[in-house]
Short mmCIF file of N, CA and C in Angstrom, two decimals:
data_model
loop_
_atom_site.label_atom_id
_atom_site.label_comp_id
_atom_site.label_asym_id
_atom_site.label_seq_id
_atom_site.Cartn_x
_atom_site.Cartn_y
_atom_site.Cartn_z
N UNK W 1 -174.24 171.31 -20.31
CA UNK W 1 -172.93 170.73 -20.21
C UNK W 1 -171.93 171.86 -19.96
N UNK W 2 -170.87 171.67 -19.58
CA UNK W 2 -170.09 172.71 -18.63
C UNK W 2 -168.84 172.27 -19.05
N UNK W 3 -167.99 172.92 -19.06
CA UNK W 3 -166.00 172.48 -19.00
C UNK W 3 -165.50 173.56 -19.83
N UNK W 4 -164.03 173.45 -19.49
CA UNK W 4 -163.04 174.69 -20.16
C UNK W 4 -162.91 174.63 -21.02
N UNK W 5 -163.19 174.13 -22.00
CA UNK W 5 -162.25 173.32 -23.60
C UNK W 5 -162.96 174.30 -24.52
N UNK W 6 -162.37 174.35 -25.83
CA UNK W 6 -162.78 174.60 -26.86
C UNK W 6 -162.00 173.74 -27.89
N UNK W 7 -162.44 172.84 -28.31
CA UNK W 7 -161.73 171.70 -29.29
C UNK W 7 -161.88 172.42 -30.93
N UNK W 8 -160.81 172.21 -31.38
CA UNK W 8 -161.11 172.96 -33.30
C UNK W 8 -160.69 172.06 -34.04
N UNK W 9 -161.52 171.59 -34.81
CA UNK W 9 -161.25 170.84 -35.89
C UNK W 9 -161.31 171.02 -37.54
N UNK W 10 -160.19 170.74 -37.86
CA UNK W 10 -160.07 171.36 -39.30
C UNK W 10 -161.09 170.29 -40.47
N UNK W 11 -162.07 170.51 -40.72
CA UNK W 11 -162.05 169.35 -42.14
C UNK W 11 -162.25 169.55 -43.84
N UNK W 12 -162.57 169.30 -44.50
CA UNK W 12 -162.34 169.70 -45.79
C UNK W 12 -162.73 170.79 -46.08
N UNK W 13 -164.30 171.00 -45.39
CA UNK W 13 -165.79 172.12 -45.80
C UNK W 13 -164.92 173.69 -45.32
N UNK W 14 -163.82 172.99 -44.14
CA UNK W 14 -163.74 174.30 -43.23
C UNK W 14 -163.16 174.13 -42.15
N UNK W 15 -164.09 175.08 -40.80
CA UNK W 15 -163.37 174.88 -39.46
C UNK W 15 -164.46 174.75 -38.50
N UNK W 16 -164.42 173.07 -37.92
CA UNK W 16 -165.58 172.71 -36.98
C UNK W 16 -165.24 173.18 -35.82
N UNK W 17 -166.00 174.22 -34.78
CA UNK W 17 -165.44 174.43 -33.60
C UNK W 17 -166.53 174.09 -32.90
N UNK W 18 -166.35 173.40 -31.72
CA UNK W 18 -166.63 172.62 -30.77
C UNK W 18 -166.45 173.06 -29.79
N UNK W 19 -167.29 174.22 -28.87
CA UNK W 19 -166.74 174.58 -27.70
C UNK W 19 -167.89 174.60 -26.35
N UNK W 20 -167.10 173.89 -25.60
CA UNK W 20 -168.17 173.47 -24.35
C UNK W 20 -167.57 174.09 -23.49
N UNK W 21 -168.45 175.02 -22.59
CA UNK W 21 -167.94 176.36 -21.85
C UNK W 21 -168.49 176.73 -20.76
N UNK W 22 -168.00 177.56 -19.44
CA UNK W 22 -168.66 177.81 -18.60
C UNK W 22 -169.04 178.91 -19.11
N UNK W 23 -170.74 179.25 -18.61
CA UNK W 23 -171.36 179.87 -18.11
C UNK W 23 -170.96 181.53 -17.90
N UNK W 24 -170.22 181.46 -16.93
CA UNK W 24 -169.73 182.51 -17.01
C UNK W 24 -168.81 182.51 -16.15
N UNK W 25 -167.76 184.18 -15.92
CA UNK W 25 -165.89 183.84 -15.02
C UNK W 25 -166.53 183.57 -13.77
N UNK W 26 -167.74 183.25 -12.80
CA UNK W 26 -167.30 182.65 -11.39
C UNK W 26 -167.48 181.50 -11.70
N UNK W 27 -167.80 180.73 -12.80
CA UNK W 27 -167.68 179.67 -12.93
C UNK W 27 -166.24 179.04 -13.27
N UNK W 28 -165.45 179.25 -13.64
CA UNK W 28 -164.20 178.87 -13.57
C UNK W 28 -163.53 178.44 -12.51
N UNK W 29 -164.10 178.75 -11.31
CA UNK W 29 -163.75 177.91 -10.05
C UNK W 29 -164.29 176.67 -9.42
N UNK W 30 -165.02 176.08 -10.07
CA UNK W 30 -166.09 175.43 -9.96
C UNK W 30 -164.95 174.21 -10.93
N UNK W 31 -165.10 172.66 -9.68
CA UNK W 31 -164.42 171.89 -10.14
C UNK W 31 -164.87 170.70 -11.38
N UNK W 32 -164.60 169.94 -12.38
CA UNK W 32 -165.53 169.56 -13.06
C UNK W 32 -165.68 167.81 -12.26
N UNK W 33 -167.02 167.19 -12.06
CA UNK W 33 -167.04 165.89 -11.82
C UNK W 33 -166.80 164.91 -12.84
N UNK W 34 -166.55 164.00 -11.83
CA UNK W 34 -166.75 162.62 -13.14
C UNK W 34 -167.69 162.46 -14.18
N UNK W 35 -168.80 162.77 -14.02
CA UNK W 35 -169.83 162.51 -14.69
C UNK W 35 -170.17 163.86 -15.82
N UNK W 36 -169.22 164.80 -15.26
CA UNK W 36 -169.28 166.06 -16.68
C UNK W 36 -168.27 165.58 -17.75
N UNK W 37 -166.95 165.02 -16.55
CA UNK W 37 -165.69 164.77 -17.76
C UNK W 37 -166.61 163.86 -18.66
N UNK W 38 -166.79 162.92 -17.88
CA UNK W 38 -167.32 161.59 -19.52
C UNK W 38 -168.35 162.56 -19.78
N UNK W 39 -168.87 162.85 -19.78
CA UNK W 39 -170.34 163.47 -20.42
C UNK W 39 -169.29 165.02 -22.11
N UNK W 40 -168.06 165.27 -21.33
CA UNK W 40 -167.95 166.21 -22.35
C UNK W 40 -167.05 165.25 -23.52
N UNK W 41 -166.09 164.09 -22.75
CA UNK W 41 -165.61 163.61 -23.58
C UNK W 41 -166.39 162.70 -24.73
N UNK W 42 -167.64 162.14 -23.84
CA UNK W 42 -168.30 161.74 -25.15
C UNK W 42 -169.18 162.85 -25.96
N UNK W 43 -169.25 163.88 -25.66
CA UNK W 43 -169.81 164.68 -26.71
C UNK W 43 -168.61 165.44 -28.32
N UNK W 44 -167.56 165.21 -27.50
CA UNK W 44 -166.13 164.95 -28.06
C UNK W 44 -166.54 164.21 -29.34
N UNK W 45 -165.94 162.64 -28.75
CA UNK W 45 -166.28 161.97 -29.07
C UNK W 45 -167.17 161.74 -30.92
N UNK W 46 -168.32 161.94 -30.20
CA UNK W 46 -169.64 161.98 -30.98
C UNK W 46 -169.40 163.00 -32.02
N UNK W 47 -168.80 164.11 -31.94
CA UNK W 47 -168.31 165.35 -32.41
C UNK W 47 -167.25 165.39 -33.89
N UNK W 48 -166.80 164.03 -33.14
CA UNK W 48 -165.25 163.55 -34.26
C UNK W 48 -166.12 162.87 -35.15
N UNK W 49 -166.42 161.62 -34.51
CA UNK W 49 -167.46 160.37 -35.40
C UNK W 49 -167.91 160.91 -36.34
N UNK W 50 -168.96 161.54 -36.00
CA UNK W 50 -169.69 162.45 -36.99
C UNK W 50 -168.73 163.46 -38.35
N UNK W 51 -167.88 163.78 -38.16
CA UNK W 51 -167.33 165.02 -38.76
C UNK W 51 -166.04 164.83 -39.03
N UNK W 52 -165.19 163.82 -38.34
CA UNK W 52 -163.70 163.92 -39.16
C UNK W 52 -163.28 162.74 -40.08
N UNK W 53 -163.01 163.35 -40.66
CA UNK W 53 -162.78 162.41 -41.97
C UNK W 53 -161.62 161.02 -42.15
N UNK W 54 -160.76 161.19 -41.11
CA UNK W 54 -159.35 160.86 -41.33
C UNK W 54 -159.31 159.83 -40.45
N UNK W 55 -160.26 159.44 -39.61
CA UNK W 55 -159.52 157.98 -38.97
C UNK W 55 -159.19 156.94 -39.56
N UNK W 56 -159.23 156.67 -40.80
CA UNK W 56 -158.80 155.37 -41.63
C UNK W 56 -157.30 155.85 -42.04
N UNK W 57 -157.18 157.29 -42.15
CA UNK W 57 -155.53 157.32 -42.59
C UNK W 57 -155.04 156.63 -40.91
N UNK W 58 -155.33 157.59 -39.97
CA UNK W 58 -154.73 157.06 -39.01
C UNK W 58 -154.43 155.99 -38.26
N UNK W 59 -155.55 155.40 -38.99
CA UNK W 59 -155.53 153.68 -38.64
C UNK W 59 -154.31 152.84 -39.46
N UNK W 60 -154.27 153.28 -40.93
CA UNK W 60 -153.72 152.60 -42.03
C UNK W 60 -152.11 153.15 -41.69
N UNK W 61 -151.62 154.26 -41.49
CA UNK W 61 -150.67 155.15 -41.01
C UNK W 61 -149.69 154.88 -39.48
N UNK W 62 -150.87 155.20 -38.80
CA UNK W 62 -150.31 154.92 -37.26
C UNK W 62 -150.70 153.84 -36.49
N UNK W 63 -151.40 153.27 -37.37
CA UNK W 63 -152.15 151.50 -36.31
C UNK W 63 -152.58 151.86 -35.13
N UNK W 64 -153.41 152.92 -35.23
CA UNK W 64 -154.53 153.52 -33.96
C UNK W 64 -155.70 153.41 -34.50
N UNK W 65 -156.90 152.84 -34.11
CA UNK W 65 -158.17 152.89 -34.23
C UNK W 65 -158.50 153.93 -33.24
N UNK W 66 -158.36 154.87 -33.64
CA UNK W 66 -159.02 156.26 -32.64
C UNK W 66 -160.06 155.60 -32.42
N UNK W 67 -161.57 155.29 -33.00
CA UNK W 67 -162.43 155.19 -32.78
C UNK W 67 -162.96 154.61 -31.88
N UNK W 68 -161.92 152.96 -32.31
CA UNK W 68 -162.04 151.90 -31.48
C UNK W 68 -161.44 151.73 -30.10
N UNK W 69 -160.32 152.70 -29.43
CA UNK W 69 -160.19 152.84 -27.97
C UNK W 69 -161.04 153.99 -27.61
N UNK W 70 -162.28 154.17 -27.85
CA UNK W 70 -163.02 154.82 -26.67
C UNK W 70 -163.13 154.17 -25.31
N UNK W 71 -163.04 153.04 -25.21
CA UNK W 71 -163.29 152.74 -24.14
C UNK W 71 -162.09 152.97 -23.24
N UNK W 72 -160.92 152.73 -23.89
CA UNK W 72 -159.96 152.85 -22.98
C UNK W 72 -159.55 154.35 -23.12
N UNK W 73 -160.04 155.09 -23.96
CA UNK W 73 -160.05 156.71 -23.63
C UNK W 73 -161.03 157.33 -22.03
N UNK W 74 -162.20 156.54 -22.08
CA UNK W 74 -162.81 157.00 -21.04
C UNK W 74 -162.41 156.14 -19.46
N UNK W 75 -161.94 155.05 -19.83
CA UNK W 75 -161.07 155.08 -18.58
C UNK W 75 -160.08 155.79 -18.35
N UNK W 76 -159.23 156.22 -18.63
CA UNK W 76 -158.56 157.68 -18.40
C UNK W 76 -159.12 158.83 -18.34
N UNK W 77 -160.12 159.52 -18.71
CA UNK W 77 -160.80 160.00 -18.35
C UNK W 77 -161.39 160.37 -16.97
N UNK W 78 -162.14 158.75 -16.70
CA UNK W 78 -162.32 158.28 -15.21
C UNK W 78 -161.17 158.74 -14.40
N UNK W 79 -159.85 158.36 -14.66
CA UNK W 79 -158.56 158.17 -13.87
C UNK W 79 -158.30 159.51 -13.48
N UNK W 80 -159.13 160.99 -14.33
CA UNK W 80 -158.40 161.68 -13.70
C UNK W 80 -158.77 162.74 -12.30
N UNK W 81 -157.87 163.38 -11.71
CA UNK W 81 -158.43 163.39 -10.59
C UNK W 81 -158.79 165.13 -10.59
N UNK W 82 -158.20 165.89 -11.10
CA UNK W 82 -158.23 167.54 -11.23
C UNK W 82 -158.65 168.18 -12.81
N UNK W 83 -158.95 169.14 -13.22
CA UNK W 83 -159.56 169.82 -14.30
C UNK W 83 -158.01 169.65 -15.32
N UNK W 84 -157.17 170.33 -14.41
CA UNK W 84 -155.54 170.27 -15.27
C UNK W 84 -155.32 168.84 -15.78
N UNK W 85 -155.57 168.06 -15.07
CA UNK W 85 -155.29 166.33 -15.36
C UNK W 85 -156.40 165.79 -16.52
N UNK W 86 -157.77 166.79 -16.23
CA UNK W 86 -158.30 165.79 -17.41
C UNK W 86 -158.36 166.89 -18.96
N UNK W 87 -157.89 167.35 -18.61
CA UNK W 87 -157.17 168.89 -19.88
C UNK W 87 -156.01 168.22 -20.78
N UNK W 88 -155.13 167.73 -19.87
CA UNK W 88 -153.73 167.09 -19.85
C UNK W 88 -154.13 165.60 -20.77
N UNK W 89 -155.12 164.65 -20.32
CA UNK W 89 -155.52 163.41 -20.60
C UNK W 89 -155.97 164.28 -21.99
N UNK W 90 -157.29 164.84 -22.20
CA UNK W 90 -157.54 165.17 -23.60
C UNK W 90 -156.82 165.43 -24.46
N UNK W 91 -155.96 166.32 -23.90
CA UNK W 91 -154.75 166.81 -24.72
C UNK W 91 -154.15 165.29 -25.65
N UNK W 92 -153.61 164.33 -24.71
CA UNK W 92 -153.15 163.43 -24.94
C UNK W 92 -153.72 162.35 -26.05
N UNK W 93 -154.94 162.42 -25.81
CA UNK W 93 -156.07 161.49 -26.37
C UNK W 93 -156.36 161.95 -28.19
N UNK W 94 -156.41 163.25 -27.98
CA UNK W 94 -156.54 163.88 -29.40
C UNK W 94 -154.97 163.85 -30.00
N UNK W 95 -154.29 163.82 -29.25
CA UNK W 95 -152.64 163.60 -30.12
C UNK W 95 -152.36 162.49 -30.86
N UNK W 96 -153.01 161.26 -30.52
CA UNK W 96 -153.26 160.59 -30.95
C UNK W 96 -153.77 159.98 -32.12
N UNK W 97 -154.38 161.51 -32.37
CA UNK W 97 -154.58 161.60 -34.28
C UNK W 97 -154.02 161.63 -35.12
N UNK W 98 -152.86 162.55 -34.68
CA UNK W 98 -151.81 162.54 -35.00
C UNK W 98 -151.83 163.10 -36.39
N UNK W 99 -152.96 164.58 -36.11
CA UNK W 99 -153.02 165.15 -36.65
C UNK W 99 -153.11 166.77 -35.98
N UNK W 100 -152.45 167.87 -37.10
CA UNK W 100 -152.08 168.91 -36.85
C UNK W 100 -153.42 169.96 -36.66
N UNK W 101 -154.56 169.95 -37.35
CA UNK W 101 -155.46 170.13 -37.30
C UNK W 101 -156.48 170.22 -36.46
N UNK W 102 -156.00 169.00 -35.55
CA UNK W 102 -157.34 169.03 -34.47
C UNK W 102 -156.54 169.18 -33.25
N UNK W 103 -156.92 170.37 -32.50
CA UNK W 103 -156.57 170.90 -31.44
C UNK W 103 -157.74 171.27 -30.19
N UNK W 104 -156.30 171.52 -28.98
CA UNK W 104 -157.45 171.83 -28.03
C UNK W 104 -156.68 173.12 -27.56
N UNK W 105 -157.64 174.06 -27.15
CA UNK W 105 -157.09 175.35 -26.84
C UNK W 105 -156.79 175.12 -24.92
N UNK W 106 -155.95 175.76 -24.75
CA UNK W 106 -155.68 175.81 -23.20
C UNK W 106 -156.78 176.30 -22.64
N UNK W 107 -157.34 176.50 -21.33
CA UNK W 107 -158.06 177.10 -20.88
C UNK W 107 -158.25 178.53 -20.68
N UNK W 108 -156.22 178.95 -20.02
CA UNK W 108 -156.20 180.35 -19.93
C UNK W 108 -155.54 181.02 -21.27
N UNK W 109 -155.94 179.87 -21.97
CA UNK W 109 -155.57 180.56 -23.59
C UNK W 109 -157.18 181.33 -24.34
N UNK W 110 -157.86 180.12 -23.96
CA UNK W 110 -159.30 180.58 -24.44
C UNK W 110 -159.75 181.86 -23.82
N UNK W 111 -159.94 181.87 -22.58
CA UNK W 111 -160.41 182.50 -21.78
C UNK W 111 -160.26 184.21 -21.75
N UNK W 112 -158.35 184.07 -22.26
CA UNK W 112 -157.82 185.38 -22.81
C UNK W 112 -158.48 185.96 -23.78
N UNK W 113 -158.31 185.41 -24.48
CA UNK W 113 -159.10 185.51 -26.09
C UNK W 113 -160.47 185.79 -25.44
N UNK W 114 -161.22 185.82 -25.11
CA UNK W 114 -162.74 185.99 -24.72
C UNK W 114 -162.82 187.64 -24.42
N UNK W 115 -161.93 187.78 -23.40
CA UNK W 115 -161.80 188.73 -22.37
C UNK W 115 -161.60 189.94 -22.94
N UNK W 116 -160.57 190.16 -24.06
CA UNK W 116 -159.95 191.17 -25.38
C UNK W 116 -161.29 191.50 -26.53
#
């Protein structure tokens, strides 16, 4: 599996980091398809389910079933058309937690950090 992200999630034990990555820097030019986006967002996904604790506050709190719009998370997903756009969509999707904790690092944020 391949993409720019490194997702961090805070939960009680600690700090879950989640990072799905190219290969190596000529890979960074290399555009991601449809079938990687859903493939990383549901490993996302699967990632949270498993490990974060808090979707019932957010449900009880913000009347979001994170859980329960996956589907309409991965149609946006689908919708997007460039790496920035489906960066932008994740971004969006995890805000939705509406929590401070779970973040996504920029790309040329990560990438810096690697490089040092």
């Amino acid at each position: 599996m391949e993409s720019l992200f490194l997702f961090l999630v805070f939960i009680p034990s600690g700090l879950l980091a989640v990072s799905i990555q190219f290969q190596s820097d000529k890979d960074l030019n290399q555009k991601l398809n449809q079938t990687q986006k859903v493939e990383d967002f549901e490993y996302l996904y699967l990632i949270l389910k498993d490990n974060y604790p808090y979707f019932w506050v957010n449900e009880r709190i913000n009347k979001i079933d994170w859980l329960g719009n996956k589907d309409q998370y991965l149609q946006l997903i689908k919708n997007t058309q460039t790496d920035i756009g489906f960066y932008e969509t994740l971004k969006e999707i995890i805000s939705q937690l509406h929590c401070d904790h779970v973040l996504l690092l920029s790309p040329g944020l990560y990438y810096d950090r690697l490089k040092n």
